Amino acid sequence: MAATVATVAYLGLEARAVEVQVQLSSGLPAFIIVGLPDKAVAESRERVRAALASIGLALPPKRITVNLSPADLPKEGSHFDLPIALCLLAAIGATDAETLSHYVAVGELSLDGRVAPSPGVLLAAIHASAQDKGLICPVAQGSEASWAGELDVIAAPDLLALLAHLKGSALLPAPPVAEAEPPDGGPDLAQVKGQEVAKRALEICAAGGHNLLMSGPPGAGKSLLAACLPGILPPLQPSEALGIM
Ligand SMILES: Nc1ncnc2c1ncn2[C@@H]1O[C@H](COP(=O)(O)OP(=O)(O)OP(=O)(O)O)[C@@H](O)[C@H]1O
Ligand SMILES: [Mg+2]
């Protein structure tokens, strides 16, 4: 039986699509990971084995081959634990492979089945959103993932809760949507004395997103007025905040 789950490999500031494939075949029991895994990915075997044992599932006594495709792309990091575990669970029929096909999964597994944070969730979320998929990520990074905009984020605290959510028996709460922090205390437009025309021009520009050219003698308050602009702009949408980061 073979199953697949989508995940990503990080290359600098880019997330590349990686497909985890699991095949169970007859033969001497073994658990092999191929597809240029680094040390952290190779050790994922032990974490996945322990995490599955913690939820009462033993690995089937078969030859388990995990392939990380494309096989020539180097895979680094511990975030492959969760997709490998989910793919194994799909292969043994413990979860629905069709449901999983709508998600990209990233996350490290603890030996007791908890889903621990791993770096790069935001990149994975942007990638998932571009592919019109949802994201399965660690609970601690749910709000980080929601920066990527409108995508279905499953922030999983542990393997058991995630399986229950995918089955529909106990839904996980949606992660809190992250809000851009307000700009740190620049001058307030109310502090500007007089200059009613300039203040009105500033307000119209802020409301309508127009350009503004200020011209006047030195000391007239041009820099002061410009510094007041962020304070009267509406809060940034997550995608806008990402764009100017
Ligand atoms: N209308 C005003 N109300 C309150 N403070 C003002 C006003 N106009 C100017 N100031 C103060 O005067 C000082 C000089 O203003 P600012 O630096 O904004 O001038 P500017 O027009 O940018 O000058 P420059 O052309 O030399 O850059 C600042 O400390 C500013 O706070
Ligand atoms: Mg100035």
PDB file of C-alpha atoms in Angstrom, residues 22-210:
ATOM      1  CA  VAL A  22       5.325   5.736   1.948  1.00  0.00           C
ATOM      2  CA  GLN A  23       5.210   2.198   0.712  1.00  0.00           C
ATOM      3  CA  LEU A  24       4.579  -0.863   2.845  1.00  0.00           C
ATOM      4  CA  SER A  25       5.868  -4.022   1.259  1.00  0.00           C
ATOM      5  CA  SER A  26       6.416  -7.541   2.427  1.00  0.00           C
ATOM      6  CA  GLY A  27       9.907  -8.507   3.488  1.00  0.00           C
ATOM      7  CA  LEU A  28      12.019  -8.223   6.597  1.00  0.00           C
ATOM      8  CA  PRO A  29      10.655  -5.461   8.886  1.00  0.00           C
ATOM      9  CA  ALA A  30      12.586  -2.248   8.255  1.00  0.00           C
ATOM     10  CA  PHE A  31      12.006   1.510   8.240  1.00  0.00           C
ATOM     11  CA  ILE A  32      14.011   3.305   5.588  1.00  0.00           C
ATOM     12  CA  ILE A  33      14.006   6.992   4.591  1.00  0.00           C
ATOM     13  CA  VAL A  34      15.439   7.873   1.174  1.00  0.00           C
ATOM     14  CA  GLY A  35      15.547  11.094  -0.868  1.00  0.00           C
ATOM     15  CA  LEU A  36      18.680  12.931   0.327  1.00  0.00           C
ATOM     16  CA  PRO A  37      17.715  13.268   4.016  1.00  0.00           C
ATOM     17  CA  ASP A  38      20.194  15.008   6.330  1.00  0.00           C
ATOM     18  CA  LYS A  39      20.902  13.736   9.847  1.00  0.00           C
ATOM     19  CA  ALA A  40      17.824  15.435  11.390  1.00  0.00           C
ATOM     20  CA  VAL A  41      15.541  13.857   8.792  1.00  0.00           C
ATOM     21  CA  ALA A  42      17.133  10.431   9.164  1.00  0.00           C
ATOM     22  CA  GLU A  43      16.574  10.604  12.938  1.00  0.00           C
ATOM     23  CA  SER A  44      12.934  11.331  12.236  1.00  0.00           C
ATOM     24  CA  ARG A  45      12.441   7.534  12.091  1.00  0.00           C
ATOM     25  CA  GLU A  46      12.959   7.233  15.823  1.00  0.00           C
ATOM     26  CA  ARG A  47      10.683  10.180  16.669  1.00  0.00           C
ATOM     27  CA  VAL A  48       7.925   8.919  14.361  1.00  0.00           C
ATOM     28  CA  ARG A  49       8.189   5.398  15.773  1.00  0.00           C
ATOM     29  CA  ALA A  50       7.980   6.691  19.365  1.00  0.00           C
ATOM     30  CA  ALA A  51       5.176   9.155  18.615  1.00  0.00           C
ATOM     31  CA  LEU A  52       3.060   6.467  16.982  1.00  0.00           C
ATOM     32  CA  ALA A  53       3.739   4.126  19.925  1.00  0.00           C
ATOM     33  CA  SER A  54       2.578   6.903  22.283  1.00  0.00           C
ATOM     34  CA  ILE A  55      -0.855   6.934  20.642  1.00  0.00           C
ATOM     35  CA  GLY A  56      -1.042   3.152  20.829  1.00  0.00           C
ATOM     36  CA  LEU A  57      -0.023   2.343  17.258  1.00  0.00           C
ATOM     37  CA  ALA A  58       2.886   0.076  16.446  1.00  0.00           C
ATOM     38  CA  LEU A  59       4.609   0.224  13.084  1.00  0.00           C
ATOM     39  CA  PRO A  60       3.402  -2.636  10.899  1.00  0.00           C
ATOM     40  CA  PRO A  61       5.919  -5.517  10.735  1.00  0.00           C
ATOM     41  CA  LYS A  62       6.678  -4.793   7.092  1.00  0.00           C
ATOM     42  CA  ARG A  63       9.330  -3.160   5.015  1.00  0.00           C
ATOM     43  CA  ILE A  64       8.461   0.547   5.260  1.00  0.00           C
ATOM     44  CA  THR A  65      10.041   2.739   2.606  1.00  0.00           C
ATOM     45  CA  VAL A  66       9.683   6.507   2.910  1.00  0.00           C
ATOM     46  CA  ASN A  67      10.717   8.494  -0.145  1.00  0.00           C
ATOM     47  CA  LEU A  68      11.062  12.279  -0.077  1.00  0.00           C
ATOM     48  CA  SER A  69      10.464  13.378  -3.649  1.00  0.00           C
ATOM     49  CA  PRO A  70      12.107  15.065  -5.617  1.00  0.00           C
ATOM     50  CA  ALA A  71      14.873  12.719  -4.556  1.00  0.00           C
ATOM     51  CA  ASP A  72      17.740  14.962  -5.719  1.00  0.00           C
ATOM     52  CA  LEU A  73      16.733  17.962  -3.546  1.00  0.00           C
ATOM     53  CA  PRO A  74      18.579  17.964  -0.186  1.00  0.00           C
ATOM     54  CA  LYS A  75      16.142  17.774   2.786  1.00  0.00           C
ATOM     55  CA  GLU A  76      17.127  19.468   6.026  1.00  0.00           C
ATOM     56  CA  GLY A  77      15.317  19.985   9.315  1.00  0.00           C
ATOM     57  CA  SER A  78      13.007  18.236  11.716  1.00  0.00           C
ATOM     58  CA  HIS A  79       9.738  19.432  10.162  1.00  0.00           C
ATOM     59  CA  PHE A  80       9.481  16.250   8.069  1.00  0.00           C
ATOM     60  CA  ASP A  81       8.428  14.236  11.179  1.00  0.00           C
ATOM     61  CA  LEU A  82       4.757  15.154  10.978  1.00  0.00           C
ATOM     62  CA  PRO A  83       4.268  14.558   7.240  1.00  0.00           C
ATOM     63  CA  ILE A  84       6.126  11.238   7.487  1.00  0.00           C
ATOM     64  CA  ALA A  85       3.945  10.154  10.430  1.00  0.00           C
ATOM     65  CA  LEU A  86       0.744  11.260   8.663  1.00  0.00           C
ATOM     66  CA  CYS A  87       1.750   9.467   5.498  1.00  0.00           C
ATOM     67  CA  LEU A  88       2.437   6.279   7.469  1.00  0.00           C
ATOM     68  CA  LEU A  89      -0.940   6.621   9.192  1.00  0.00           C
ATOM     69  CA  ALA A  90      -2.615   7.020   5.806  1.00  0.00           C
ATOM     70  CA  ALA A  91      -0.750   3.988   4.474  1.00  0.00           C
ATOM     71  CA  ILE A  92      -2.000   1.791   7.319  1.00  0.00           C
ATOM     72  CA  GLY A  93      -5.498   3.232   6.980  1.00  0.00           C
ATOM     73  CA  ALA A  94      -5.544   5.085  10.316  1.00  0.00           C
ATOM     74  CA  THR A  95      -6.460   8.366   8.608  1.00  0.00           C
ATOM     75  CA  ASP A  96      -8.014   9.394   5.317  1.00  0.00           C
ATOM     76  CA  ALA A  97      -5.494   9.938   2.511  1.00  0.00           C
ATOM     77  CA  GLU A  98      -8.012  11.992   0.479  1.00  0.00           C
ATOM     78  CA  THR A  99      -8.458  14.529   3.335  1.00  0.00           C
ATOM     79  CA  LEU A 100      -4.688  14.792   3.730  1.00  0.00           C
ATOM     80  CA  SER A 101      -4.269  15.579   0.031  1.00  0.00           C
ATOM     81  CA  HIS A 102      -5.766  19.053   0.661  1.00  0.00           C
ATOM     82  CA  TYR A 103      -3.000  19.993   3.116  1.00  0.00           C
ATOM     83  CA  VAL A 104       0.699  20.717   3.337  1.00  0.00           C
ATOM     84  CA  ALA A 105       2.079  19.385   6.639  1.00  0.00           C
ATOM     85  CA  VAL A 106       5.098  20.589   8.632  1.00  0.00           C
ATOM     86  CA  GLY A 107       6.101  19.979  12.250  1.00  0.00           C
ATOM     87  CA  GLU A 108       8.471  18.164  14.529  1.00  0.00           C
ATOM     88  CA  LEU A 109       7.220  15.287  16.680  1.00  0.00           C
ATOM     89  CA  SER A 110       8.081  14.745  20.311  1.00  0.00           C
ATOM     90  CA  LEU A 111       8.435  11.200  21.586  1.00  0.00           C
ATOM     91  CA  ASP A 112       5.090  11.544  23.383  1.00  0.00           C
ATOM     92  CA  GLY A 113       3.231  12.518  20.209  1.00  0.00           C
ATOM     93  CA  ARG A 114       3.162  16.288  20.751  1.00  0.00           C
ATOM     94  CA  VAL A 115       3.720  18.444  17.661  1.00  0.00           C
ATOM     95  CA  ALA A 116       6.650  20.725  18.448  1.00  0.00           C
ATOM     96  CA  PRO A 117       7.488  23.992  16.630  1.00  0.00           C
ATOM     97  CA  SER A 118       9.996  23.963  13.790  1.00  0.00           C
ATOM     98  CA  PRO A 119      11.391  26.985  11.965  1.00  0.00           C
ATOM     99  CA  GLY A 120       9.970  28.161   8.621  1.00  0.00           C
ATOM    100  CA  VAL A 121       6.210  27.736   9.139  1.00  0.00           C
ATOM    101  CA  LEU A 122       5.440  31.081   7.509  1.00  0.00           C
ATOM    102  CA  LEU A 123       7.244  30.048   4.304  1.00  0.00           C
ATOM    103  CA  ALA A 124       5.319  26.778   4.302  1.00  0.00           C
ATOM    104  CA  ALA A 125       2.051  28.677   4.801  1.00  0.00           C
ATOM    105  CA  ILE A 126       2.775  31.036   1.886  1.00  0.00           C
ATOM    106  CA  HIS A 127       3.627  27.993  -0.239  1.00  0.00           C
ATOM    107  CA  ALA A 128       0.434  26.165   0.801  1.00  0.00           C
ATOM    108  CA  SER A 129      -1.677  29.231   0.087  1.00  0.00           C
ATOM    109  CA  ALA A 130      -0.142  29.548  -3.402  1.00  0.00           C
ATOM    110  CA  GLN A 131      -1.005  25.885  -4.046  1.00  0.00           C
ATOM    111  CA  ASP A 132      -4.602  26.402  -2.805  1.00  0.00           C
ATOM    112  CA  LYS A 133      -4.011  23.968   0.031  1.00  0.00           C
ATOM    113  CA  GLY A 134      -4.406  24.190   3.785  1.00  0.00           C
ATOM    114  CA  LEU A 135      -1.578  23.866   6.284  1.00  0.00           C
ATOM    115  CA  ILE A 136      -1.124  21.448   9.156  1.00  0.00           C
ATOM    116  CA  CYS A 137       1.386  22.961  11.585  1.00  0.00           C
ATOM    117  CA  PRO A 138       2.362  22.964  15.281  1.00  0.00           C
ATOM    118  CA  VAL A 139      -0.159  24.664  17.601  1.00  0.00           C
ATOM    119  CA  ALA A 140       2.457  27.172  18.780  1.00  0.00           C
ATOM    120  CA  GLN A 141       2.889  28.445  15.221  1.00  0.00           C
ATOM    121  CA  GLY A 142      -0.767  28.651  14.153  1.00  0.00           C
ATOM    122  CA  SER A 143      -0.941  32.425  14.324  1.00  0.00           C
ATOM    123  CA  GLU A 144       2.400  32.767  12.514  1.00  0.00           C
ATOM    124  CA  ALA A 145       0.920  30.665   9.683  1.00  0.00           C
ATOM    125  CA  SER A 146      -2.199  32.829   9.507  1.00  0.00           C
ATOM    126  CA  TRP A 147       0.009  35.734   8.353  1.00  0.00           C
ATOM    127  CA  ALA A 148       0.017  34.104   4.944  1.00  0.00           C
ATOM    128  CA  GLY A 149      -3.614  35.189   4.474  1.00  0.00           C
ATOM    129  CA  GLU A 150      -6.767  33.247   3.821  1.00  0.00           C
ATOM    130  CA  LEU A 151      -5.828  29.612   4.207  1.00  0.00           C
ATOM    131  CA  ASP A 152      -7.153  26.721   6.241  1.00  0.00           C
ATOM    132  CA  VAL A 153      -4.684  26.277   9.116  1.00  0.00           C
ATOM    133  CA  ILE A 154      -4.883  23.230  11.381  1.00  0.00           C
ATOM    134  CA  ALA A 155      -2.716  24.040  14.404  1.00  0.00           C
ATOM    135  CA  ALA A 156      -2.161  20.631  15.959  1.00  0.00           C
ATOM    136  CA  PRO A 157      -1.155  20.251  19.616  1.00  0.00           C
ATOM    137  CA  ASP A 158      -0.537  16.509  19.277  1.00  0.00           C
ATOM    138  CA  LEU A 159      -0.977  13.580  16.922  1.00  0.00           C
ATOM    139  CA  LEU A 160      -4.114  12.221  18.589  1.00  0.00           C
ATOM    140  CA  ALA A 161      -5.960  15.566  18.476  1.00  0.00           C
ATOM    141  CA  LEU A 162      -4.899  15.992  14.841  1.00  0.00           C
ATOM    142  CA  LEU A 163      -6.250  12.564  13.878  1.00  0.00           C
ATOM    143  CA  ALA A 164      -9.546  13.339  15.645  1.00  0.00           C
ATOM    144  CA  HIS A 165      -9.760  16.638  13.767  1.00  0.00           C
ATOM    145  CA  LEU A 166      -9.068  15.040  10.385  1.00  0.00           C
ATOM    146  CA  LYS A 167     -11.718  12.413  11.147  1.00  0.00           C
ATOM    147  CA  GLY A 168     -14.159  15.163  12.162  1.00  0.00           C
ATOM    148  CA  SER A 169     -14.844  13.729  15.617  1.00  0.00           C
ATOM    149  CA  ALA A 170     -13.278  16.557  17.673  1.00  0.00           C
ATOM    150  CA  LEU A 171     -12.448  19.743  15.787  1.00  0.00           C
ATOM    151  CA  LEU A 172      -9.447  21.843  16.797  1.00  0.00           C
ATOM    152  CA  PRO A 173     -10.047  25.568  17.328  1.00  0.00           C
ATOM    153  CA  ALA A 174      -8.880  27.867  14.521  1.00  0.00           C
ATOM    154  CA  PRO A 175      -5.611  29.589  15.502  1.00  0.00           C
ATOM    155  CA  PRO A 176      -5.894  33.260  16.546  1.00  0.00           C
ATOM    156  CA  VAL A 177      -5.328  35.555  13.579  1.00  0.00           C
ATOM    157  CA  ALA A 178      -2.142  37.542  14.033  1.00  0.00           C
ATOM    158  CA  GLU A 179      -2.457  41.321  14.034  1.00  0.00           C
ATOM    159  CA  ALA A 180       0.189  43.746  12.875  1.00  0.00           C
ATOM    160  CA  GLU A 181       1.648  45.617  15.829  1.00  0.00           C
ATOM    161  CA  PRO A 182       0.748  49.319  15.794  1.00  0.00           C
ATOM    162  CA  PRO A 183       3.664  51.497  14.658  1.00  0.00           C
ATOM    163  CA  ASP A 184       5.726  52.501  17.681  1.00  0.00           C
ATOM    164  CA  GLY A 185       4.613  55.944  18.866  1.00  0.00           C
ATOM    165  CA  GLY A 186       5.447  58.453  16.142  1.00  0.00           C
ATOM    166  CA  PRO A 187       4.134  62.013  16.576  1.00  0.00           C
ATOM    167  CA  ASP A 188       0.366  62.440  16.684  1.00  0.00           C
ATOM    168  CA  LEU A 189      -1.386  64.626  14.097  1.00  0.00           C
ATOM    169  CA  ALA A 190      -3.174  66.341  17.000  1.00  0.00           C
ATOM    170  CA  GLN A 191       0.179  67.771  18.150  1.00  0.00           C
ATOM    171  CA  VAL A 192       0.524  69.818  14.957  1.00  0.00           C
ATOM    172  CA  LYS A 193      -0.548  73.383  15.549  1.00  0.00           C
ATOM    173  CA  GLY A 194      -2.454  75.144  12.783  1.00  0.00           C
ATOM    174  CA  GLN A 195      -1.564  73.898   9.256  1.00  0.00           C
ATOM    175  CA  GLU A 196      -5.214  72.999   8.681  1.00  0.00           C
ATOM    176  CA  VAL A 197      -4.832  72.694   4.882  1.00  0.00           C
ATOM    177  CA  ALA A 198      -1.761  70.462   5.190  1.00  0.00           C
ATOM    178  CA  LYS A 199      -3.478  68.270   7.800  1.00  0.00           C
ATOM    179  CA  ARG A 200      -6.540  67.911   5.576  1.00  0.00           C
ATOM    180  CA  ALA A 201      -4.318  66.976   2.606  1.00  0.00           C
ATOM    181  CA  LEU A 202      -2.625  64.354   4.796  1.00  0.00           C
ATOM    182  CA  GLU A 203      -5.962  62.873   5.857  1.00  0.00           C
ATOM    183  CA  ILE A 204      -7.221  62.687   2.269  1.00  0.00           C
ATOM    184  CA  CYS A 205      -4.004  60.943   1.208  1.00  0.00           C
ATOM    185  CA  ALA A 206      -4.238  58.438   4.067  1.00  0.00           C
ATOM    186  CA  ALA A 207      -7.895  57.663   3.317  1.00  0.00           C
ATOM    187  CA  GLY A 208      -7.530  57.389  -0.432  1.00  0.00           C
ATOM    188  CA  GLY A 209      -4.004  56.044  -0.765  1.00  0.00           C
ATOM    189  CA  HIS A 210      -2.824  59.050  -2.802  1.00  0.00           C
TER     190      HIS A 210
END
